[in-house]
PDB file of C-alpha atoms in Angstrom:
ATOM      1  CA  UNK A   1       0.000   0.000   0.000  1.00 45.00           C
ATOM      2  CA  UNK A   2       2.532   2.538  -1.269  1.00 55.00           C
ATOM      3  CA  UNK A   3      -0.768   5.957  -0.349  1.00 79.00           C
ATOM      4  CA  UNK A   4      -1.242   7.376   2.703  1.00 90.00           C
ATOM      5  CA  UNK A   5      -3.919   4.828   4.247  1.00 95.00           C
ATOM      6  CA  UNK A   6      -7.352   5.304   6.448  1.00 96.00           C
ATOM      7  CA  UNK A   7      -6.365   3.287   9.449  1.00 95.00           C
ATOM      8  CA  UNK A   8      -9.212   1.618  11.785  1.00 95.00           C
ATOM      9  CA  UNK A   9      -8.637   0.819  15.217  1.00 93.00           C
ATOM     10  CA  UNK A  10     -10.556  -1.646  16.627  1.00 92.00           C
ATOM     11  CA  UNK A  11     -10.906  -4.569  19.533  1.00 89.00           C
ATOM     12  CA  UNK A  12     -13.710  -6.440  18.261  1.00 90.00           C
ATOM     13  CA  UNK A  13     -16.326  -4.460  20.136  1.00 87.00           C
ATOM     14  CA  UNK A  14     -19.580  -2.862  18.620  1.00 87.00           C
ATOM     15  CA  UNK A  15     -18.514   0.113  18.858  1.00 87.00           C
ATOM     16  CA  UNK A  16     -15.008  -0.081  17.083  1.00 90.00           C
ATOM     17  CA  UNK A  17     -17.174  -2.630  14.325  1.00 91.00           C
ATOM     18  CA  UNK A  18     -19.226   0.614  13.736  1.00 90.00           C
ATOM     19  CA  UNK A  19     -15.934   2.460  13.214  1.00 92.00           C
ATOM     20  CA  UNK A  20     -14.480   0.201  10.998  1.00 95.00           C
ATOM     21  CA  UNK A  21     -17.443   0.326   8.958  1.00 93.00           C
ATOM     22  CA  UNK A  22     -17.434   4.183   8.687  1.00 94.00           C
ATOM     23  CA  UNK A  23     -13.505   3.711   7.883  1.00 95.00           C
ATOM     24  CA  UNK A  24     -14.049   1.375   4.715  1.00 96.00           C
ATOM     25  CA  UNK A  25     -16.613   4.409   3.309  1.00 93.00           C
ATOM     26  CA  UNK A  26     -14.300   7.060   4.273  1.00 93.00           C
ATOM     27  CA  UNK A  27     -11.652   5.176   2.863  1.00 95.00           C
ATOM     28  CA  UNK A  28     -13.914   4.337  -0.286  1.00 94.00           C
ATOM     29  CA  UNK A  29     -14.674   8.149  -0.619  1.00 91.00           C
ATOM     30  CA  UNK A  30     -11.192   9.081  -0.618  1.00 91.00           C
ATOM     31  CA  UNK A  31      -9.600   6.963  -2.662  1.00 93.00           C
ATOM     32  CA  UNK A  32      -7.613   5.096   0.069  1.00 95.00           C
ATOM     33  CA  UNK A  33      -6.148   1.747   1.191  1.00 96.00           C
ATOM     34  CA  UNK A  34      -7.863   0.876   4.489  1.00 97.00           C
ATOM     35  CA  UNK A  35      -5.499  -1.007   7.027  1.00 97.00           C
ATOM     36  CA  UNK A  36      -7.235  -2.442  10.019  1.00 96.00           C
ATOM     37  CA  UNK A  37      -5.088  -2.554  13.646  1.00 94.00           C
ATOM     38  CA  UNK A  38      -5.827  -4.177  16.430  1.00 92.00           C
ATOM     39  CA  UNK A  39      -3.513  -3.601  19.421  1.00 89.00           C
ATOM     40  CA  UNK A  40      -2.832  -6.210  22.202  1.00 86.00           C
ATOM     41  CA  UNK A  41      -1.801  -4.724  25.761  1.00 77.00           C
ATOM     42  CA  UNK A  42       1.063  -7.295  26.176  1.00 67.00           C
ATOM     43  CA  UNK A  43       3.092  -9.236  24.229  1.00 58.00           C
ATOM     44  CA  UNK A  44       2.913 -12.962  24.007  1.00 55.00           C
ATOM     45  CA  UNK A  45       4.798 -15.466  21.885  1.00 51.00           C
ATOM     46  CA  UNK A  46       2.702 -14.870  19.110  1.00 55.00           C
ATOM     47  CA  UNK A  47      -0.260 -13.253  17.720  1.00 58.00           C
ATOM     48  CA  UNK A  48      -3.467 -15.111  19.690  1.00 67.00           C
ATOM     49  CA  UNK A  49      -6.299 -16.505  17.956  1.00 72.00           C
ATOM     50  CA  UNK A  50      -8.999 -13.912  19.297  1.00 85.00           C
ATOM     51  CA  UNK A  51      -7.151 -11.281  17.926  1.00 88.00           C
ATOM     52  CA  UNK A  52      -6.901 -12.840  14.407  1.00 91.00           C
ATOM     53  CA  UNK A  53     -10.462 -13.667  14.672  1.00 93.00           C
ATOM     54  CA  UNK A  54     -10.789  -9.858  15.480  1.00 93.00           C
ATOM     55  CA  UNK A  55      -9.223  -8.738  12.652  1.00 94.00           C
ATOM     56  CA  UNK A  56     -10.661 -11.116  10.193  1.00 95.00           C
ATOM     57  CA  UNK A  57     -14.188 -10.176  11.166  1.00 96.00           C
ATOM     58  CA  UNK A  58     -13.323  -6.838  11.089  1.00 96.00           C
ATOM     59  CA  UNK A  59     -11.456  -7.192   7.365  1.00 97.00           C
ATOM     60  CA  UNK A  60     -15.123  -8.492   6.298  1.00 97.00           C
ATOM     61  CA  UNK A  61     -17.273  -5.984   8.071  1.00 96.00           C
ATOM     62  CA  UNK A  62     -14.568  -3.566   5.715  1.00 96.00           C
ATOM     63  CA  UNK A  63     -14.885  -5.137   2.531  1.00 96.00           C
ATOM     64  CA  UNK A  64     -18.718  -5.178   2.943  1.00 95.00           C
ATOM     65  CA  UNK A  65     -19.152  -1.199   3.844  1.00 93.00           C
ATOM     66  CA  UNK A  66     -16.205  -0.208   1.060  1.00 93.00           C
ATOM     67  CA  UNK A  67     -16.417  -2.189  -1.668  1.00 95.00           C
ATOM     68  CA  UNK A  68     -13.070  -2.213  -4.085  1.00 95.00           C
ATOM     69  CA  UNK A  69     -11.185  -0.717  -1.222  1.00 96.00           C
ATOM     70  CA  UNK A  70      -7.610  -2.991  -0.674  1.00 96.00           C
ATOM     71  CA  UNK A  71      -8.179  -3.702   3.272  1.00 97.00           C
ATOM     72  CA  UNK A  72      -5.118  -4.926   5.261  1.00 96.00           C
ATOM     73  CA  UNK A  73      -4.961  -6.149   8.818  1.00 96.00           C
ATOM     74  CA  UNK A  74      -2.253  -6.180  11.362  1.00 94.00           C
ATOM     75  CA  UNK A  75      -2.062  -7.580  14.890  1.00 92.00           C
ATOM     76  CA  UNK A  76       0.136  -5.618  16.821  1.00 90.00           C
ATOM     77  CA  UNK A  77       1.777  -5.458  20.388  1.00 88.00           C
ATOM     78  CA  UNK A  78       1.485  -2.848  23.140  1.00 88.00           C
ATOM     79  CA  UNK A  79       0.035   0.416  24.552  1.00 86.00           C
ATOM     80  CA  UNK A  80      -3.426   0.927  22.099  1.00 86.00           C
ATOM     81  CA  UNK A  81      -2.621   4.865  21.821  1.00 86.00           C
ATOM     82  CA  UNK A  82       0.921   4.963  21.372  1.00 88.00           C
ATOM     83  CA  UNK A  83       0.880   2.147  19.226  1.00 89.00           C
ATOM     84  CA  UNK A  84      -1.935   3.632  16.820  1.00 90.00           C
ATOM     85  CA  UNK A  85      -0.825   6.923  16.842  1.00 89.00           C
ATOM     86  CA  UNK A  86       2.973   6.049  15.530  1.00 91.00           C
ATOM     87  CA  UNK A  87       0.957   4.184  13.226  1.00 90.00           C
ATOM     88  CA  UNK A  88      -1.025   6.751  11.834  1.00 89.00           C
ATOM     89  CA  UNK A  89       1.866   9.387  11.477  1.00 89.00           C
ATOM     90  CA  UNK A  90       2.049   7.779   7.807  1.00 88.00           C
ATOM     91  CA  UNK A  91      -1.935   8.093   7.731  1.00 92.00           C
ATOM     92  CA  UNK A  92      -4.082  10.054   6.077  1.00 92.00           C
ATOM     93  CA  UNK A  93      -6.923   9.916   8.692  1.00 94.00           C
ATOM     94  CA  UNK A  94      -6.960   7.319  11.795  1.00 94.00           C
ATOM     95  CA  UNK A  95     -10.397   6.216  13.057  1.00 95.00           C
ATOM     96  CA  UNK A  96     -11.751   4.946  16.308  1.00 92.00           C
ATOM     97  CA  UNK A  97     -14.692   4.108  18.430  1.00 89.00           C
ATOM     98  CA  UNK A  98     -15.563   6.293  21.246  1.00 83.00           C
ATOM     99  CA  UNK A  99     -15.158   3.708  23.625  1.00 72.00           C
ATOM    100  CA  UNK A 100     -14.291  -0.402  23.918  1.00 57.00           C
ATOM    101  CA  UNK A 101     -16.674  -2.874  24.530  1.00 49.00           C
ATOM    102  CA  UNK A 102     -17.892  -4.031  28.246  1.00 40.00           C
ATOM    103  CA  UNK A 103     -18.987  -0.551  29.032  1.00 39.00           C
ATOM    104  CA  UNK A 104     -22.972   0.545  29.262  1.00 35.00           C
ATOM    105  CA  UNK A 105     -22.088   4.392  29.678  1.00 35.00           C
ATOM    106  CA  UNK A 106     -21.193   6.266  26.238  1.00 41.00           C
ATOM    107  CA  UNK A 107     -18.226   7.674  27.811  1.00 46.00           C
ATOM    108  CA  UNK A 108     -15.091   8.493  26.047  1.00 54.00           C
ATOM    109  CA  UNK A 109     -12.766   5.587  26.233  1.00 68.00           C
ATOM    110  CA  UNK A 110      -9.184   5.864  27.826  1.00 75.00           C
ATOM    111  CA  UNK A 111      -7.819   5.253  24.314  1.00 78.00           C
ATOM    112  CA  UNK A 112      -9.637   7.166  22.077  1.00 79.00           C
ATOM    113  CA  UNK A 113      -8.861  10.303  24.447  1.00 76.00           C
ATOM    114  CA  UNK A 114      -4.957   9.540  24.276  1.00 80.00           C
ATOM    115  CA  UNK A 115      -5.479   9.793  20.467  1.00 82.00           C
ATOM    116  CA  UNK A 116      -7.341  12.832  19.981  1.00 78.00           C
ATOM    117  CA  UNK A 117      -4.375  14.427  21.918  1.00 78.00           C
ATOM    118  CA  UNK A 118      -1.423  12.784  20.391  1.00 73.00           C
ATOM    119  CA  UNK A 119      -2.101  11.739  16.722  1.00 74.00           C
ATOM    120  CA  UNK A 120      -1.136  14.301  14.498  1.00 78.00           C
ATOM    121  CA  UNK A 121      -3.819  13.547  10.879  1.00 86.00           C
ATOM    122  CA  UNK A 122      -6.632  14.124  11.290  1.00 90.00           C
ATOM    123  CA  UNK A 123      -8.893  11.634  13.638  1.00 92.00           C
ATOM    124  CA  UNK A 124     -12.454  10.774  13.608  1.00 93.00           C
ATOM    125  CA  UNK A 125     -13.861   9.120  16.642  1.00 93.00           C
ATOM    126  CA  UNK A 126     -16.903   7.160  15.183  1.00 92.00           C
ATOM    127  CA  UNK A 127     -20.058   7.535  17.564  1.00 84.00           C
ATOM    128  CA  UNK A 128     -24.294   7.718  17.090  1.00 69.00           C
ATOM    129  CA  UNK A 129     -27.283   8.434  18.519  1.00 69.00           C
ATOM    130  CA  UNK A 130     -28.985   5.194  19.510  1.00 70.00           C
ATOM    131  CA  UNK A 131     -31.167   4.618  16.246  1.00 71.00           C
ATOM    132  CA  UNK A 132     -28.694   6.203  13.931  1.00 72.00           C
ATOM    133  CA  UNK A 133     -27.187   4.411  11.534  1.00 71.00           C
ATOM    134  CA  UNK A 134     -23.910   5.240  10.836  1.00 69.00           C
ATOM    135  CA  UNK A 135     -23.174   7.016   7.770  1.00 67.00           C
ATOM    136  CA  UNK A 136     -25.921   8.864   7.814  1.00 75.00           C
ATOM    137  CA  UNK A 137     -25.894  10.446   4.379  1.00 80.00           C
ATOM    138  CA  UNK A 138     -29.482  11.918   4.852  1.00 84.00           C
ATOM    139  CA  UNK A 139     -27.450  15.010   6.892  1.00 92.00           C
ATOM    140  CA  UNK A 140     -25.196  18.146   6.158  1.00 95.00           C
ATOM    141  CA  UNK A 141     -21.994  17.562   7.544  1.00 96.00           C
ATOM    142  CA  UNK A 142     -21.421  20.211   9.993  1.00 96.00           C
ATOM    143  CA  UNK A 143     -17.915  22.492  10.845  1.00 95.00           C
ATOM    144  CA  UNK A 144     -17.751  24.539  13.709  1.00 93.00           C
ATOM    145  CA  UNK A 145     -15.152  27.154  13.425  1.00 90.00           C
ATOM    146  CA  UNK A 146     -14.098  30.087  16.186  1.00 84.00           C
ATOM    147  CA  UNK A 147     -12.720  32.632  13.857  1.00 77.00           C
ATOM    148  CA  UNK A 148      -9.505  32.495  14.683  1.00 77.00           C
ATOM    149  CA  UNK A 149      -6.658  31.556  11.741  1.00 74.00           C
ATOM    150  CA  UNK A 150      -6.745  28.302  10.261  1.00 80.00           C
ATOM    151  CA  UNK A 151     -10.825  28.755  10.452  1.00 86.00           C
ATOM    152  CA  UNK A 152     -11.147  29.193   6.419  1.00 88.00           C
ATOM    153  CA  UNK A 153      -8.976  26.167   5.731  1.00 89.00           C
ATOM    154  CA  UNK A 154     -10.524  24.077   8.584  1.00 91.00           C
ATOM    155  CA  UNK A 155     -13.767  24.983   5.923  1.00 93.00           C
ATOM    156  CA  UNK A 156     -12.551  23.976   2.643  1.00 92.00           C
ATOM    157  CA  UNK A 157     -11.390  20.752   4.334  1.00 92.00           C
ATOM    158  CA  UNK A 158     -15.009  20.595   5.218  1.00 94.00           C
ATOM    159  CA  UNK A 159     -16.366  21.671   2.343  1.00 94.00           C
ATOM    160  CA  UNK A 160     -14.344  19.180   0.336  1.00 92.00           C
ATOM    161  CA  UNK A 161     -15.344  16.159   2.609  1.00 92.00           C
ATOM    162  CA  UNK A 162     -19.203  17.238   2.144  1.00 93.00           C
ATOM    163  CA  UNK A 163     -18.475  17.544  -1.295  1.00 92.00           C
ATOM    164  CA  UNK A 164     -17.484  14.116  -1.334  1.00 90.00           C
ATOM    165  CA  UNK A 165     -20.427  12.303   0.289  1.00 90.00           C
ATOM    166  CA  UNK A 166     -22.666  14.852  -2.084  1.00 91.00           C
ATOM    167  CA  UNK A 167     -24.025  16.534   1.437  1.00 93.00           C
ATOM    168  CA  UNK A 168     -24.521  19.810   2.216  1.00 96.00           C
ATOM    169  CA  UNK A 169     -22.162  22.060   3.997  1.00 96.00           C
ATOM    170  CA  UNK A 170     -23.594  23.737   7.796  1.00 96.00           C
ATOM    171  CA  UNK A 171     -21.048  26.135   8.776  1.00 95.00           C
ATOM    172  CA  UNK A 172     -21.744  27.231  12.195  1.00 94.00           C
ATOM    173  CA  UNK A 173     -20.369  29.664  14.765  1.00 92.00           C
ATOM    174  CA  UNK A 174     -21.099  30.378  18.439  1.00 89.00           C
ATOM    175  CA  UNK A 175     -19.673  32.757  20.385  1.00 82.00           C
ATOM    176  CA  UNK A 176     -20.271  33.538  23.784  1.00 78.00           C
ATOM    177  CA  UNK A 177     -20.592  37.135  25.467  1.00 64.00           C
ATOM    178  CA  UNK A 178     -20.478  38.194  28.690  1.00 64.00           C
ATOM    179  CA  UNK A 179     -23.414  39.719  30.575  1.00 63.00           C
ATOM    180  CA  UNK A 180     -21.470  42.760  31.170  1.00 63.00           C
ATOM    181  CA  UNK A 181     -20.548  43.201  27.349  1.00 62.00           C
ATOM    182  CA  UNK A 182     -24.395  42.706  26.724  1.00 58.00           C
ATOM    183  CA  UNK A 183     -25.278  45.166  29.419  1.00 62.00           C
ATOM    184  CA  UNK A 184     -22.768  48.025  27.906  1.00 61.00           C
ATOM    185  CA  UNK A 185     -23.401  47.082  24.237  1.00 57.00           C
ATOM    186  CA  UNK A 186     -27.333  47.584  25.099  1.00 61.00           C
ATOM    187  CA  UNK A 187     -27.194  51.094  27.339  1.00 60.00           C
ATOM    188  CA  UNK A 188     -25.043  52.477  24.128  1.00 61.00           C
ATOM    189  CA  UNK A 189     -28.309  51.149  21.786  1.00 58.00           C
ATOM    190  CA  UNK A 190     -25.672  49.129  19.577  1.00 59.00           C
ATOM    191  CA  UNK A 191     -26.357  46.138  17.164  1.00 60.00           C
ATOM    192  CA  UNK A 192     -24.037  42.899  17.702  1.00 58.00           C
ATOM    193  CA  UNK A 193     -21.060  44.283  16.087  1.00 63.00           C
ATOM    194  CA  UNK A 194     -19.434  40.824  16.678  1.00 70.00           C
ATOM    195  CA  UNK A 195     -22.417  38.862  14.446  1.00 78.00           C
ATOM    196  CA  UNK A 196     -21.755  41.641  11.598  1.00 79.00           C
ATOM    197  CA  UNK A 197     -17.877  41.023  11.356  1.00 83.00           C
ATOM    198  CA  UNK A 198     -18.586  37.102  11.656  1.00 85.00           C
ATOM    199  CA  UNK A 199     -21.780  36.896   9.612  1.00 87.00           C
ATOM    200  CA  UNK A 200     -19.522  39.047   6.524  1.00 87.00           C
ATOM    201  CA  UNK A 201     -16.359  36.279   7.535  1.00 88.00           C
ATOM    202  CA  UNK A 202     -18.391  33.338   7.123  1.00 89.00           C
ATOM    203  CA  UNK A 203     -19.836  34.975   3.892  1.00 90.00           C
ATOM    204  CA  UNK A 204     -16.186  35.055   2.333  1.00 90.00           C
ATOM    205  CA  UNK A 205     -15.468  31.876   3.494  1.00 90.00           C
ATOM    206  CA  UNK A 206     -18.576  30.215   1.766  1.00 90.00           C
ATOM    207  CA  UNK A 207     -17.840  31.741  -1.581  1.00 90.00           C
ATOM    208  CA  UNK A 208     -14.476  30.905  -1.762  1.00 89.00           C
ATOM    209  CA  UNK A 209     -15.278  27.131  -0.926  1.00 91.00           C
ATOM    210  CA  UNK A 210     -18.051  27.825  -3.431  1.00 91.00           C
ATOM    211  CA  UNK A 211     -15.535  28.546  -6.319  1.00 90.00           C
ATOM    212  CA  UNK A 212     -13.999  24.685  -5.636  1.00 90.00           C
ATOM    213  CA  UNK A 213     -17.431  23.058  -5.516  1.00 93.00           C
ATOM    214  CA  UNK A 214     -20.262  25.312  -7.758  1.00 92.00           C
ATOM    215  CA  UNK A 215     -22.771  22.751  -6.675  1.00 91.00           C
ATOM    216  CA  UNK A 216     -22.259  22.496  -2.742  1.00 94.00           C
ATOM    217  CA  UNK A 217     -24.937  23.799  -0.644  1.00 95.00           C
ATOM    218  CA  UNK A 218     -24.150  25.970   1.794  1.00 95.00           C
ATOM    219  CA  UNK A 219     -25.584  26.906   5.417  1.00 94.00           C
ATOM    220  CA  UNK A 220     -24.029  29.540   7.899  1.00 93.00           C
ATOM    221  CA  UNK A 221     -24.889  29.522  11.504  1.00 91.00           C
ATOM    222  CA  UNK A 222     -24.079  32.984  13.514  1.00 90.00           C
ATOM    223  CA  UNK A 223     -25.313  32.927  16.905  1.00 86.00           C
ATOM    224  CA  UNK A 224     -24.678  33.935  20.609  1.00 82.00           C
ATOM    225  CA  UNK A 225     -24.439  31.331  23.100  1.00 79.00           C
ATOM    226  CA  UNK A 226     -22.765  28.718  24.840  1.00 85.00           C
ATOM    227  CA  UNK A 227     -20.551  27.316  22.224  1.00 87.00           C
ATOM    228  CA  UNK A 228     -19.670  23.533  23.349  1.00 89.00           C
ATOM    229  CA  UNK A 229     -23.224  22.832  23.857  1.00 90.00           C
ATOM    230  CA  UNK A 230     -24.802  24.659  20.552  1.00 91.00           C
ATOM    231  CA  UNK A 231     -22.424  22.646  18.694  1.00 93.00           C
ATOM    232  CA  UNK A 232     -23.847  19.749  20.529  1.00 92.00           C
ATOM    233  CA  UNK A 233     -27.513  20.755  19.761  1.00 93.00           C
ATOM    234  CA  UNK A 234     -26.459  21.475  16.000  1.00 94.00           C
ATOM    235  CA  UNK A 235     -24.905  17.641  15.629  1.00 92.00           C
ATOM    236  CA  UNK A 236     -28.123  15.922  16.529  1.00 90.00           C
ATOM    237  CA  UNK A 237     -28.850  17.252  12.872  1.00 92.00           C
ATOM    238  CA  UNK A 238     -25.622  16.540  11.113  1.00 94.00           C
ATOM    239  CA  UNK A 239     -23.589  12.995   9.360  1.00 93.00           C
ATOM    240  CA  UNK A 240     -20.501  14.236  10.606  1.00 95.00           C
ATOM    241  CA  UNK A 241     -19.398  16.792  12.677  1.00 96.00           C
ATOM    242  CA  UNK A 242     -15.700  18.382  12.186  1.00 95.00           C
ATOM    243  CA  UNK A 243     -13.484  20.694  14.276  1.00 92.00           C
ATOM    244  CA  UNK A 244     -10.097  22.120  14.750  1.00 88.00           C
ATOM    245  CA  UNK A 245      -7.944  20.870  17.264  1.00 79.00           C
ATOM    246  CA  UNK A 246      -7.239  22.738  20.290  1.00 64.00           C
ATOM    247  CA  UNK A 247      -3.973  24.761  20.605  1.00 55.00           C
ATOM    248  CA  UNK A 248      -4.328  24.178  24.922  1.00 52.00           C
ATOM    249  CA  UNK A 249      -2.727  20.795  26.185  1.00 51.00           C
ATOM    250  CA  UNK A 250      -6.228  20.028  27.052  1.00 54.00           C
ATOM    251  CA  UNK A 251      -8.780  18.876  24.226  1.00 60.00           C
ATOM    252  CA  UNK A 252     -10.821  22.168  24.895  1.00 79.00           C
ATOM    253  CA  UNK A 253     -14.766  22.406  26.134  1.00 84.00           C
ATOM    254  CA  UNK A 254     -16.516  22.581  22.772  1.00 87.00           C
ATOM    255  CA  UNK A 255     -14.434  19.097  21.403  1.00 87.00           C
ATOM    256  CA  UNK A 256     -14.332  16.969  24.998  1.00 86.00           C
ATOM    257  CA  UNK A 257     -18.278  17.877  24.803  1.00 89.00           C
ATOM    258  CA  UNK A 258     -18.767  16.697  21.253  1.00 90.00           C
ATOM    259  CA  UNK A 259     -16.564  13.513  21.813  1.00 87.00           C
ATOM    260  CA  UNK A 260     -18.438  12.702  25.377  1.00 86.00           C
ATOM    261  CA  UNK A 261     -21.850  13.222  24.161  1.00 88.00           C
ATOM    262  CA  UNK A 262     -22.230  13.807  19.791  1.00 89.00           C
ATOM    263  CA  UNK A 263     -25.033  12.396  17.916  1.00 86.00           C
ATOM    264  CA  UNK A 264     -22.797  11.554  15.134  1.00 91.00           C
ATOM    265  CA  UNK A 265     -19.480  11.590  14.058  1.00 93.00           C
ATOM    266  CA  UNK A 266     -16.588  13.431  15.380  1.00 94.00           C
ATOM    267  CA  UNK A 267     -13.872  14.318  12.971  1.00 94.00           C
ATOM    268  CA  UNK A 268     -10.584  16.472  14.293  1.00 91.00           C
ATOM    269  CA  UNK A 269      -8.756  17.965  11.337  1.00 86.00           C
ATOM    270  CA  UNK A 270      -4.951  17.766  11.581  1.00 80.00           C
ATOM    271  CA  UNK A 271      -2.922  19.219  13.533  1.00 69.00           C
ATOM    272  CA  UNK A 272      -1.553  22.160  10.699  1.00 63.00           C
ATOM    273  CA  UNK A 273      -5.115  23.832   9.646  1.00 45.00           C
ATOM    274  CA  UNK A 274      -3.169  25.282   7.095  1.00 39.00           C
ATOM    275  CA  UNK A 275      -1.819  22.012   5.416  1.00 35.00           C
ATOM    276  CA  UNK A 276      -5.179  20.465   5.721  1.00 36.00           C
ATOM    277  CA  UNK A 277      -5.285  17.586   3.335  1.00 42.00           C
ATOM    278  CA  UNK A 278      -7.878  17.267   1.637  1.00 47.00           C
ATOM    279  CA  UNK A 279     -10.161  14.366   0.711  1.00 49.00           C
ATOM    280  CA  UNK A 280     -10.225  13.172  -2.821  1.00 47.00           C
ATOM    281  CA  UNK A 281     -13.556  13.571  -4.444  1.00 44.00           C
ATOM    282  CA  UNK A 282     -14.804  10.133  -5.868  1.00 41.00           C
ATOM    283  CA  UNK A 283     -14.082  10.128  -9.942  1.00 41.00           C
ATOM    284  CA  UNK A 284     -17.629  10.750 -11.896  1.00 38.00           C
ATOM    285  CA  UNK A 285     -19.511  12.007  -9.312  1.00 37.00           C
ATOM    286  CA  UNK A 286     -21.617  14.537 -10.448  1.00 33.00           C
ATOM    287  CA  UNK A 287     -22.466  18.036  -8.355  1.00 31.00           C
ATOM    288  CA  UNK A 288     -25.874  18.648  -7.469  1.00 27.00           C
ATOM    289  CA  UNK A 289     -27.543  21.752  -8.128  1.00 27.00           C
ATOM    290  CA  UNK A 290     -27.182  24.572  -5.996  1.00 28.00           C
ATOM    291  CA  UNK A 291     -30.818  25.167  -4.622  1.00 27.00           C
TER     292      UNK A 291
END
């Protein structure tokens, strides 16, 4: 597999069988190699029969969900995180469930956190809404950007991945203002100077992205509030939900929120917003109609 691959974690649980699924589609829309991983805690003499049978399973759930896309497994040897994410430095995207299996709670798991933090492509953490299948190509996929740089090319990443699933595009952002800024920016009798500036950004944005995909339809969200949890709101709607990655050593309020708790999807863009890769559209695919 000489491209950059779509690598799947997974440990045989539903929830990483979901995420290999959405890998072979991904991996399908992009154009990729898929190469399945699944990571034993310690090392034995050799590879043991539950994890082949893991794999194996896995490699079929694949080859069902992306058809013609050259799947690969490998059984590998120590700490899940550190193992995947060395891994996936040669990787286009990496994908994982949100959690492993055994748990009843749709908490984050221990490794999928570790990821988020350390992988540097871009990593999609595969979750749903109980009744949600997974795609869900009925939805717009959904970006959330802050304004700050990297925001327009964290948006033609997204625009391209909408692009290719032939979704539409739901740009949204949320800012939140303090009561005393309302209380001062309401005794002077001004309008929301902040939704202006962001409602004219967003504007830009959308018809640059526009002049890459003439059929893509667009949405723009401007609105005050509490950001992590309007995202959260907005995702119940969405296939796929992306973000930037947060510059903090933490994994910031508005991603641990949408990776504790999203109805769909989670997909963190690389680390570089500027050298965003971007996915490949599929070959004769035609664009729908701007409407």
């Amino acid at each position: 597999m000489s491209a950059r691959p779509v690598i799947a974690g997974t440990d045989g649980s539903g929830g990483a069988t979901r995420a290999v699924a959405w890998a072979a589609e991904e991996a399908r829309l992009r154009g990729l190699p898929l190469q399945i991983a699944c990571v034993l805690a310690r090392r034995t003499a050799g590879p043991p029969l539950v994890a082949e049978d893991i794999v194996r399973r896995a490699a079929a759930v694949a080859r069902i969900n992306g058809p013609g896309v050259p799947v690969g497994t490998r059984v590998l040897h120590g700490r899940p995180d550190e193992v995947l994410a060395r891994l996936a430095a040669d990787a286009e995207l990496l994908v994982v469930g949100h959690r492993g299996g055994g748990r009843a709670l749709p908490t984050l798991g221990r490794t999928a956190a570790r990821l988020v933090r350390a992988a540097r492509p871009a990593v999609a953490v595969v979750r749903a809404a109980p009744g949600r299948p997974v795609p869900d190509r009925a939805r717009p996929v959904l970006v959330a950007v802050d304004g700050r740089p990297g925001s327009g090319a964290l948006v033609r990443y997204a625009a391209d991945t909408a692009a290719a699933r032939d979704a539409d595009l739901h740009i949204a952002h949320i800012w939140d203002e303090r009561p005393a800024d309302v209380a001062a920016r309401l005794g002077r009798r001004q309008r929301v100077p902040h939704r202006v500036a962001a409602e004219r950004a967003l504007a830009e944005i959308a018809a640059t992205v526009t002049a890459d995909h003439p059929g893509l339809r667009i949405r723009c969200t401007v609105e005050r509030g509490r950001p992590a949890w309007s995202v959260l709101e907005l995702s119940d709607a969405a296939q796929l939900v992306i973000v930037g990655r947060h510059l903090g050593p933490g994994l910031g309020a508005l991603t641990s929120v949408l990776l504790q708790a999203s109805s769909c999807p989670v997909l963190l863009a690389p680390r570089s917003p500027a050298g965003v890769a971007r996915p490949r559209r599929r070959e004769g695919t035609a664009s729908t109609p701007a409407g």
